[in-house]
Short mmCIF file of C-alpha atoms in Angstrom, two decimals:
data_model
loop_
_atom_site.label_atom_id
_atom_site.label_comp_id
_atom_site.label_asym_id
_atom_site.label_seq_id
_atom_site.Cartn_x
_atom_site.Cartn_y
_atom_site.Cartn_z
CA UNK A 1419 0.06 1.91 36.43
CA UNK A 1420 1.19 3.27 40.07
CA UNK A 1421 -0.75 0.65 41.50
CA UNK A 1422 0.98 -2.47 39.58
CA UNK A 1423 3.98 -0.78 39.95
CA UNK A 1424 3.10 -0.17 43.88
CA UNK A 1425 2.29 -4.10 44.24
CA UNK A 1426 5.64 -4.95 41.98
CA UNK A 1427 7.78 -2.40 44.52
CA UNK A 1428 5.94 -4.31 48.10
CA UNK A 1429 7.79 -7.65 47.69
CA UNK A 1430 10.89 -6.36 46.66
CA UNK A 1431 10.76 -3.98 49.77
CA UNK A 1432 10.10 -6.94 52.47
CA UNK A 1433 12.80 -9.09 50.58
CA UNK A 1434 15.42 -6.34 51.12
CA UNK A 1435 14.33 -5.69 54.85
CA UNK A 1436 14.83 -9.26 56.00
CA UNK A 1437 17.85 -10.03 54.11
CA UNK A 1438 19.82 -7.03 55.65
CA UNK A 1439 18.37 -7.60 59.36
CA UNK A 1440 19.42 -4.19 60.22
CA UNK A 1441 17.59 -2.55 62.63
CA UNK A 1442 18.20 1.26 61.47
CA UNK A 1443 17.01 0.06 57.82
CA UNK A 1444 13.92 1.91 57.29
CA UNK A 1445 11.19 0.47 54.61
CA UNK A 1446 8.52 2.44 53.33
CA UNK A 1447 5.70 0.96 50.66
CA UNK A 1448 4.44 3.95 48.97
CA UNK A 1449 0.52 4.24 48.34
CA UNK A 1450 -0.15 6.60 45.57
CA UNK A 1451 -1.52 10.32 46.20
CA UNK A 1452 -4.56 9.90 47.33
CA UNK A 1453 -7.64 12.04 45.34
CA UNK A 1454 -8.31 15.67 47.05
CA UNK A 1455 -11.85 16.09 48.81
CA UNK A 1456 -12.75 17.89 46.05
CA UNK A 1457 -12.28 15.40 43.71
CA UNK A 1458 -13.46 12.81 45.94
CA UNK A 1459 -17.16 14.99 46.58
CA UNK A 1460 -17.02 15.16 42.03
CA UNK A 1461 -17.04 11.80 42.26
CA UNK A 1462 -19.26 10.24 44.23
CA UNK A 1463 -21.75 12.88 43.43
CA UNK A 1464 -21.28 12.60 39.86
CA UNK A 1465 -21.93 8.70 40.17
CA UNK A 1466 -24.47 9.04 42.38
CA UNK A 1467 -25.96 11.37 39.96
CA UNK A 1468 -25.91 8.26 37.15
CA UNK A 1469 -28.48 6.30 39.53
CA UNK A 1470 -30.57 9.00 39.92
CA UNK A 1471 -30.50 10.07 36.57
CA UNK A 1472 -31.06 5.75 35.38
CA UNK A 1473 -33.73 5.40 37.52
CA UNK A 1474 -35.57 8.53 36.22
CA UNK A 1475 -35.06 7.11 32.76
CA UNK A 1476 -36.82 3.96 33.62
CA UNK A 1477 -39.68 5.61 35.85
CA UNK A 1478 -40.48 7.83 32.28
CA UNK A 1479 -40.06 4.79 30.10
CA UNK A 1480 -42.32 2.70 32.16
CA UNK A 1481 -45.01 5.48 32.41
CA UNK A 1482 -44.58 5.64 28.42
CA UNK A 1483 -44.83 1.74 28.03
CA UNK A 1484 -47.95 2.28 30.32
CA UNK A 1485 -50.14 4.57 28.80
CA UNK A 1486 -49.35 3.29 25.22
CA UNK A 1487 -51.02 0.79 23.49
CA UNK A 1488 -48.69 0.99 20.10
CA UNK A 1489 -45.90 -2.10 19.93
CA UNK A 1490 -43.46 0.65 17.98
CA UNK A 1491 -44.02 3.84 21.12
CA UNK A 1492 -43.64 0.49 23.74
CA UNK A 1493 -40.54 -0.70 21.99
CA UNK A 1494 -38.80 2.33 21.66
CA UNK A 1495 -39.10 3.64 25.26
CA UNK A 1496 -37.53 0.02 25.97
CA UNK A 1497 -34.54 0.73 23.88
CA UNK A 1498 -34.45 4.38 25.30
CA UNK A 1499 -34.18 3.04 28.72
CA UNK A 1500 -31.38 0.67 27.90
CA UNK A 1501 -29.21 2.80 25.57
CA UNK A 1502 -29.58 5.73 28.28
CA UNK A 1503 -27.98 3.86 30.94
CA UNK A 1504 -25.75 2.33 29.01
CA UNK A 1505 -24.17 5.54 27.74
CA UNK A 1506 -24.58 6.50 31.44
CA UNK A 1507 -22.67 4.41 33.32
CA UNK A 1508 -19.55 4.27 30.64
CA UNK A 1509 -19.56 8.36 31.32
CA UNK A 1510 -19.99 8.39 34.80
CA UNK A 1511 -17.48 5.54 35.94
CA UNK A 1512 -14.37 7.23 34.31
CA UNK A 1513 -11.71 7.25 36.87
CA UNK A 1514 -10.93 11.35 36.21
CA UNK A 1515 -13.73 12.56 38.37
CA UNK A 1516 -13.79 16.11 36.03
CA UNK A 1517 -14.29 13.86 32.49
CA UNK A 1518 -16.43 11.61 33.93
CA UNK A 1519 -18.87 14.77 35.11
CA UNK A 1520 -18.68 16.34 31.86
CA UNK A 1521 -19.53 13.26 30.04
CA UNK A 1522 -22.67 13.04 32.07
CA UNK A 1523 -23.19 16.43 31.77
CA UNK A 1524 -23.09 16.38 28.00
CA UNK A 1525 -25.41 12.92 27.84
CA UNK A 1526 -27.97 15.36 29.50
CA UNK A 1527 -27.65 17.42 27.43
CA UNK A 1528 -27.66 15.65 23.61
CA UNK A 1529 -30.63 13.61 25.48
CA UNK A 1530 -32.37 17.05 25.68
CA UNK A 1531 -31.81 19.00 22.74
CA UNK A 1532 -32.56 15.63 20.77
CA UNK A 1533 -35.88 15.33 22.42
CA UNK A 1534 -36.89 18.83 21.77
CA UNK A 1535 -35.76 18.58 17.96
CA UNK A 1536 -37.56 15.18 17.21
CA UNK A 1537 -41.15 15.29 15.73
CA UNK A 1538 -43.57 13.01 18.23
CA UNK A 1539 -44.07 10.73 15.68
CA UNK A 1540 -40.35 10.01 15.61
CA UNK A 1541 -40.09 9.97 19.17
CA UNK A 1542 -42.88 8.42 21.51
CA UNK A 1543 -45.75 9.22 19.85
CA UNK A 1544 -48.57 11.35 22.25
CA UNK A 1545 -46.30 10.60 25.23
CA UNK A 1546 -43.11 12.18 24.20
CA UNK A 1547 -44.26 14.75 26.81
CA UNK A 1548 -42.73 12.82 29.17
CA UNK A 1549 -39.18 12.07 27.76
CA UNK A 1550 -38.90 15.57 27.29
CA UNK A 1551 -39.35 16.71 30.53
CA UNK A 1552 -37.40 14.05 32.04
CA UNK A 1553 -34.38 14.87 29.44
CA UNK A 1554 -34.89 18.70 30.63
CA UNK A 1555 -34.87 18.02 33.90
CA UNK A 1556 -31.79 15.75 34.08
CA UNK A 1557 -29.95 18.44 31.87
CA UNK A 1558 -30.47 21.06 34.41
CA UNK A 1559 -29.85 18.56 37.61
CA UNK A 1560 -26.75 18.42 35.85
CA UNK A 1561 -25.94 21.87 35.60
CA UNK A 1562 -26.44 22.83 39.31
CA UNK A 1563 -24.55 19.70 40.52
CA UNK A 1564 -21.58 20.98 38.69
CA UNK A 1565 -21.99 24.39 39.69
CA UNK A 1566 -22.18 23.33 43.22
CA UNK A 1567 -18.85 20.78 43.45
CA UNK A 1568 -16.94 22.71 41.13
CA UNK A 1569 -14.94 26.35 42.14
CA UNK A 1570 -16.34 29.27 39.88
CA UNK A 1571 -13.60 29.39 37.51
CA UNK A 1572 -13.88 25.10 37.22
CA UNK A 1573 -17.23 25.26 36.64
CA UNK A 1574 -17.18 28.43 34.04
CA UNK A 1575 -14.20 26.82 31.98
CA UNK A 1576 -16.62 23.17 32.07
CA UNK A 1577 -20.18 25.12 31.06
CA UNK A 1578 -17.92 26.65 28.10
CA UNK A 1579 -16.67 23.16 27.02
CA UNK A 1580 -19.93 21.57 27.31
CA UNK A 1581 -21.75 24.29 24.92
CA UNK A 1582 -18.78 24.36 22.33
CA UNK A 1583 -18.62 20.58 22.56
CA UNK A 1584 -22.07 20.59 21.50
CA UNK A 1585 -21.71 23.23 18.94
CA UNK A 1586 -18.82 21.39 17.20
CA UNK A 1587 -20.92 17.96 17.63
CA UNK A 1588 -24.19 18.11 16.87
CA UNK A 1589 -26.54 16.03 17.73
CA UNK A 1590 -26.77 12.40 16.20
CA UNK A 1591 -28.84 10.50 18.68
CA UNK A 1592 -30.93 11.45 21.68
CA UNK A 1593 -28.61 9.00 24.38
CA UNK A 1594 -25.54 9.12 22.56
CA UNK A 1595 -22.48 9.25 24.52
CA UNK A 1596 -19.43 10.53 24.05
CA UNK A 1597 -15.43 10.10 25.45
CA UNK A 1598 -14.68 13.54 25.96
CA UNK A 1599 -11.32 12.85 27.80
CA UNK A 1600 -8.63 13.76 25.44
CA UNK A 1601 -10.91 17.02 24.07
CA UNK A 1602 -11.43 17.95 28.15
CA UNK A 1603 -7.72 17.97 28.66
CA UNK A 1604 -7.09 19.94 25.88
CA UNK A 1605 -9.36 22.42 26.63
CA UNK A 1606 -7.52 23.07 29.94
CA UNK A 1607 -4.34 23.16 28.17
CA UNK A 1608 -5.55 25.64 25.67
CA UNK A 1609 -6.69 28.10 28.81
CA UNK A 1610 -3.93 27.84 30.61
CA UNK A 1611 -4.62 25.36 33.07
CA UNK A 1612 -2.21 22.17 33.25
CA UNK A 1613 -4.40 19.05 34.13
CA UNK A 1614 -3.37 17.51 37.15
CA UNK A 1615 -4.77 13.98 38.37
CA UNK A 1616 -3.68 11.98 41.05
CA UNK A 1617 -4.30 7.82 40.49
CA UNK A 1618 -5.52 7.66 44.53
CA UNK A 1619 -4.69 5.76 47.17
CA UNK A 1620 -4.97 1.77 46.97
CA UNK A 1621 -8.02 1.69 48.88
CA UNK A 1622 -9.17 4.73 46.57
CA UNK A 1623 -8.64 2.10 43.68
CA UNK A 1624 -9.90 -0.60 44.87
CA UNK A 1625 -12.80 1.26 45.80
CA UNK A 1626 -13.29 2.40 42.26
CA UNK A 1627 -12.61 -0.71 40.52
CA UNK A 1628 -15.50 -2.04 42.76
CA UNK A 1629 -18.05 0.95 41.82
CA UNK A 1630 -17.56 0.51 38.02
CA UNK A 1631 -17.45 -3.74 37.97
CA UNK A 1632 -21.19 -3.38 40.39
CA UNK A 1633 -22.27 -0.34 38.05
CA UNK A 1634 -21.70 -2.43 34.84
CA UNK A 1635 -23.19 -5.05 36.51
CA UNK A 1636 -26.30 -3.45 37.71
CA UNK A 1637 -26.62 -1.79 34.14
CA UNK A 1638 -26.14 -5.79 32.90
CA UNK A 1639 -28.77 -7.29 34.44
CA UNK A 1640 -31.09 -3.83 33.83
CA UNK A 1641 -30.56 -4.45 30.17
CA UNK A 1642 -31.41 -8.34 29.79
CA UNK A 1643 -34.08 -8.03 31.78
CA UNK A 1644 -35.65 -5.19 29.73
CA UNK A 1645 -34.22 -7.24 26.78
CA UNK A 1646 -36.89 -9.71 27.72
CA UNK A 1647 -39.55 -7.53 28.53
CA UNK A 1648 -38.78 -6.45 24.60
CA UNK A 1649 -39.30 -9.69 23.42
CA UNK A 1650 -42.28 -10.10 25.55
CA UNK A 1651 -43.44 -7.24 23.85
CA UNK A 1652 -43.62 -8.50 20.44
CA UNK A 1653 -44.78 -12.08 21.25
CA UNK A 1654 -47.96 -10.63 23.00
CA UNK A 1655 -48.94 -8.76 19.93
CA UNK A 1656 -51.64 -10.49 18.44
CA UNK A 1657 -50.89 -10.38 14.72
CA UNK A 1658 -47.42 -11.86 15.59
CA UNK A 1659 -49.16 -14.77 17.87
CA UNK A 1660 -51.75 -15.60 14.62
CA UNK A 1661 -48.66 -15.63 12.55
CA UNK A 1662 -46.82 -18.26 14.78
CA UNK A 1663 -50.03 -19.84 15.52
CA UNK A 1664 -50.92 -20.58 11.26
CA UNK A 1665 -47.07 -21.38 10.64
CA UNK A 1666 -47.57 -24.41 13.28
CA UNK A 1667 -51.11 -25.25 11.44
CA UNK A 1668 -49.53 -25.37 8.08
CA UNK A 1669 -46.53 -27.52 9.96
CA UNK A 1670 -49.05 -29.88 10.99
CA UNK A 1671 -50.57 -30.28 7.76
CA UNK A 1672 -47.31 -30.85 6.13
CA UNK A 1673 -46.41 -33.43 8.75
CA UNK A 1674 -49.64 -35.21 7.91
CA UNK A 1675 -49.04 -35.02 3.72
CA UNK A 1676 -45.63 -36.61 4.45
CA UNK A 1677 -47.17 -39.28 7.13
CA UNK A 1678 -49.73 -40.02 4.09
CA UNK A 1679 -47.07 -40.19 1.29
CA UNK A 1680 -44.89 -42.33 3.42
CA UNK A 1681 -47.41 -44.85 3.87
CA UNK A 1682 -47.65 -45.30 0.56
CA UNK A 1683 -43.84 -44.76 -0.67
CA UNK A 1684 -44.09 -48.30 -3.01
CA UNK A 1685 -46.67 -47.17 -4.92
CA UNK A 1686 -45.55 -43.70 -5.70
CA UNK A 1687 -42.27 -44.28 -5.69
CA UNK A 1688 -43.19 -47.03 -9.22
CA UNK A 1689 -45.41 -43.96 -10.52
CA UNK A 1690 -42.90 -41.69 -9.96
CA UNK A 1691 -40.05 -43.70 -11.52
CA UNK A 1692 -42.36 -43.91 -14.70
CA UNK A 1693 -43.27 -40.14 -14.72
CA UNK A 1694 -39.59 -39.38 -14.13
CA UNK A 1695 -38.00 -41.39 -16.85
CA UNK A 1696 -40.72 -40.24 -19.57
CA UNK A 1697 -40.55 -36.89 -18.47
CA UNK A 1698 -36.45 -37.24 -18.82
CA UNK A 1699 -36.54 -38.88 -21.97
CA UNK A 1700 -38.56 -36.03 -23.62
CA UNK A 1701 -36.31 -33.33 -21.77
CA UNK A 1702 -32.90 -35.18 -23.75
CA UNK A 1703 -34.82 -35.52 -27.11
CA UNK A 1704 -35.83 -31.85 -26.54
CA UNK A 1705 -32.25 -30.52 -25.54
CA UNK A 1706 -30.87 -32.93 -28.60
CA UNK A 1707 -33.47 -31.12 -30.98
CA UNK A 1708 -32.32 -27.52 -29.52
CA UNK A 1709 -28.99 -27.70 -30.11
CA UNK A 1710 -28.96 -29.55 -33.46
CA UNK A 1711 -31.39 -26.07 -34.49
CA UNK A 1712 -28.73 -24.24 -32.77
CA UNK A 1713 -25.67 -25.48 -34.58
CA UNK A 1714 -27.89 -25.22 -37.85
CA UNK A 1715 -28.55 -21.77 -36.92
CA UNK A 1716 -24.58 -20.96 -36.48
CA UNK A 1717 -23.75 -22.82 -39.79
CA UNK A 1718 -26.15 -21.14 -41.60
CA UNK A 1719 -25.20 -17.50 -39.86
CA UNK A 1720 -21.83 -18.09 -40.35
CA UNK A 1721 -22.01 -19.19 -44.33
CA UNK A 1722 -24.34 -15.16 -44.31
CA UNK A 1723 -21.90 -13.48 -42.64
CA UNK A 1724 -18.84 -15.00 -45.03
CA UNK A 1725 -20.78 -14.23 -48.19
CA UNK A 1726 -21.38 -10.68 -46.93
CA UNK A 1727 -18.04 -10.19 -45.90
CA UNK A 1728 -16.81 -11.76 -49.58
CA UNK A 1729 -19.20 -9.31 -51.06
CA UNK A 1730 -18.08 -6.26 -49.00
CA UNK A 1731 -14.31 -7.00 -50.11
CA UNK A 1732 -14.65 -7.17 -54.17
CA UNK A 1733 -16.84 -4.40 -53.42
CA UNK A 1734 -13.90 -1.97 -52.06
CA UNK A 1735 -10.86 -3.30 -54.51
CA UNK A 1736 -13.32 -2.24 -57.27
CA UNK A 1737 -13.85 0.71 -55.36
CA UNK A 1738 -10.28 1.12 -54.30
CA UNK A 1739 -9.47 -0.11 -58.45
CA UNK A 1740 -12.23 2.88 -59.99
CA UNK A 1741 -10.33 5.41 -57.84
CA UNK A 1742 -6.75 4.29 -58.62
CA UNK A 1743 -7.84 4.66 -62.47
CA UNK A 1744 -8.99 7.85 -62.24
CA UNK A 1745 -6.60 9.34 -60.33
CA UNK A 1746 -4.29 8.47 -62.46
CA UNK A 1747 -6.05 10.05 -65.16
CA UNK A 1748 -6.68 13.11 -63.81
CA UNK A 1749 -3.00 13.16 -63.00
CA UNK A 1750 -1.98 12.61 -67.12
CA UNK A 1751 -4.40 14.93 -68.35
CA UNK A 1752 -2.84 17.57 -65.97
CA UNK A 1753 0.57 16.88 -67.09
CA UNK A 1754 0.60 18.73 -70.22
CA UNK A 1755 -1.26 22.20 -68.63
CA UNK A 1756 1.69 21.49 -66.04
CA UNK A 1757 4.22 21.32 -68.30
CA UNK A 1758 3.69 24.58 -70.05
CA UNK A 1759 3.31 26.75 -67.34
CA UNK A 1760 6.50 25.60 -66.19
CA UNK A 1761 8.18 26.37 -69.57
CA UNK A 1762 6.13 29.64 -69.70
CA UNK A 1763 7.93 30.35 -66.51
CA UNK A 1764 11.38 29.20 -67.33
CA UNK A 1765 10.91 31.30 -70.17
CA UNK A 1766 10.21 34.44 -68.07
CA UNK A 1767 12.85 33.86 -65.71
CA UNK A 1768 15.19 33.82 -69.07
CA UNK A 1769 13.37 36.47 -70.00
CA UNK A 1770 14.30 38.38 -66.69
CA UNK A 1771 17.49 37.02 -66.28
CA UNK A 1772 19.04 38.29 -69.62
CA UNK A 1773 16.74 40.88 -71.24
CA UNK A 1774 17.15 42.63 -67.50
CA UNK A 1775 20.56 43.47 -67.72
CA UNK A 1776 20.73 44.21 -71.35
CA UNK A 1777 18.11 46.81 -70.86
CA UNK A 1778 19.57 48.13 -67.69
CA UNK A 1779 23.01 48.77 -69.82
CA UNK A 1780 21.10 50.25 -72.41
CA UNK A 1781 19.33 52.98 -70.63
CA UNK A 1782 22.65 53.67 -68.33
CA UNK A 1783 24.55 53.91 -72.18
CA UNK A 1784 21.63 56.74 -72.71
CA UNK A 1785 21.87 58.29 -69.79
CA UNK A 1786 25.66 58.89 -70.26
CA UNK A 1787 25.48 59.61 -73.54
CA UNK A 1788 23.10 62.82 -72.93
CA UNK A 1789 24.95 63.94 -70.09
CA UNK A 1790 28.11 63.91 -71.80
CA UNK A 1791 26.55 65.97 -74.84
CA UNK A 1792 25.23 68.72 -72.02
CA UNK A 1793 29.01 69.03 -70.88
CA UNK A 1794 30.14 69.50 -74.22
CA UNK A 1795 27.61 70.53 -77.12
CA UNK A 1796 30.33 72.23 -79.08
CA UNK A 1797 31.15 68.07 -79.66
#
């Protein structure tokens, strides 16, 4: 962004020097900050670390490919070579020269603790020997490189964020690669240091926009021509070859059977015609057949299911009739037992409601009576 706004700012600068023509007018075209030597030394060393560390990767995967006769171990140090560098050169040609070390850093490493978690039959077979101690020794080439550009307290705060970045993402392939840019700034943020990166100079820039566009190419033309040497691979395998060599035969022969048949189209064609129109004329009479037995079939399932469903219906309202009747009969012959016990009980409640008070007023009567003859038994 400096740099476009940089080459936006130069024109505009020139335009307003010659226009004025004023000789104490002073112009000045500013350049950007340039990196610090110490970010300069983390990256070039960093990338030059990437070319070491690609061509160690293909000197292992070429002594795999060489002392293995098996298409799948062959293969699979191919791949290994290509996905290494590729993940290598996207880490190591960030333009912040801290990221683009820990990205490397942390390649190493998920290339080495994958390696020594992977069973040699998963990996390459009797010679995953080799990968291993390759991915080891890149992992601690790593290490010391950072320990040597990096001040103490850079280089503690980066070993920290490397082993909990690895902790919190465990490993998923052995040359995975990761963007650790925003989680890297963060870090610093969360220990109290406030990341700081200057864009550099234009040369700086320039320079860098040339190392990445000649590292992705280099890494390009690795990978196709690997690519090939894949596909190589497979077509020198003899089982493949008889495969591609009996699908041409059979080719061949077919060629011939249609050269033959061609040669003698009239002919068939009249045979075929005739075969053809009896063997359509007995495929109509057979559909007409079918579905006259089919519509037979529905007439006659559909006259069953009517009589059942006739059947089913007198069958409830007789049901539905037998149950009306004797409900209704159990309901008269209960009338009369209902009827008396509600004239027994109107009769009680009578009963109650007069015979009560009559001999309530009898017994008070009584009780008066006797205590007016103990006041006065001379009466």
């Amino acid at each position: 962004m400096n740099v476009k706004r940089m080459l936006w700012g130069l024109p505009l600068a020139l335009f307003a020097a010659a226009s004025t023509g004023c000789s104490l007018l002073k112009v000045a075209v500013a350049t950007g900050d340039p990196l610090s030597k110490e970010e300069m030394n983390v990256r070039t060393m960093t990338r030059g670390f990437y070319y070491d560390m690609a061509g160690e990767v293909a000197r292992a995967a070429d002594s795999i490919i060489g002392a293995s006769d098996r298409l799948e171990v062959r293969t699979a140090a191919v791949r290994w070579k290509i996905r290494a560098t590729r993940a290598g050169v996207t880490a190591a040609m960030q333009s912040i020269p801290d990221v683009a070390m820990a990205d490397l850093w942390i390649l190493c490493r998920r290339m080495n603790e994958g390696f020594a978690a992977t069973p040699d039959s998963l990996l390459f077979g009797a010679q995953s020997d080799i990968a291993r101690e390759t991915a080891a020794r890149l992992d601690r080439r790593a290490a010391r490189l950072a320990g040597r550009l990096l001040p103490a307290e850079r280089y503690a705060l980066m070993e920290r964020f490397v082993d909990e970045f690895m902790r919190d993402n465990p490993v998923t392939e052995s040359d995975g690669a990761d963007n650790t840019t925003l989680a890297w700034l963060e870090f610093l943020r969360e220990n109290g240091v406030e990341p700081a990166y200057a864009v550099g100079s234009i040369a700086e820039v320039l320079a860098d926009v040339n190392d990445r566009v000649s590292g992705q190419t280099q890494q390009l033309s690795n990978s196709v021509g690997w690519s090939k040497d894949l596909i190589e691979m497979r077509l020198a395998q003899d089982s493949l070859r008889d495969r591609i060599g009996a699908q041409l035969d059979s080719l061949d022969r077919n060629f011939r059977r249609m050269v033959a048949v061609a040669e003698h189209l009239p002919e068939i064609s009249d045979r075929v015609l005739e075969e053809l129109n009896e063997q359509a004329t007995q495929l109509l009479w057979t559909m007409d057949v079918s579905v006259d037995n089919a519509f037979s079939g529905f007439d006659r399932q559909r006259m069953e299911l009517q009589s059942y469903v006739s059947r089913e219906r007198e069958a409830l309202v007789e049901q539905l009739r037998t149950t009306g009747e004797d409900l209704l009969s159990t309901a008269f012959d209960a009338v009369p037992g209902l009827v008396g016990r509600v004239l027994l009980y109107v009769v009680l409640a009578l009963a109650v409601l007069l015979g009560g008070p009559f001999a309530l007023g009898f017994w008070l009567g009584g009780v008066r009576q006797r205590a007016k003859l103990r006041k006065h038994p001379e009466a």
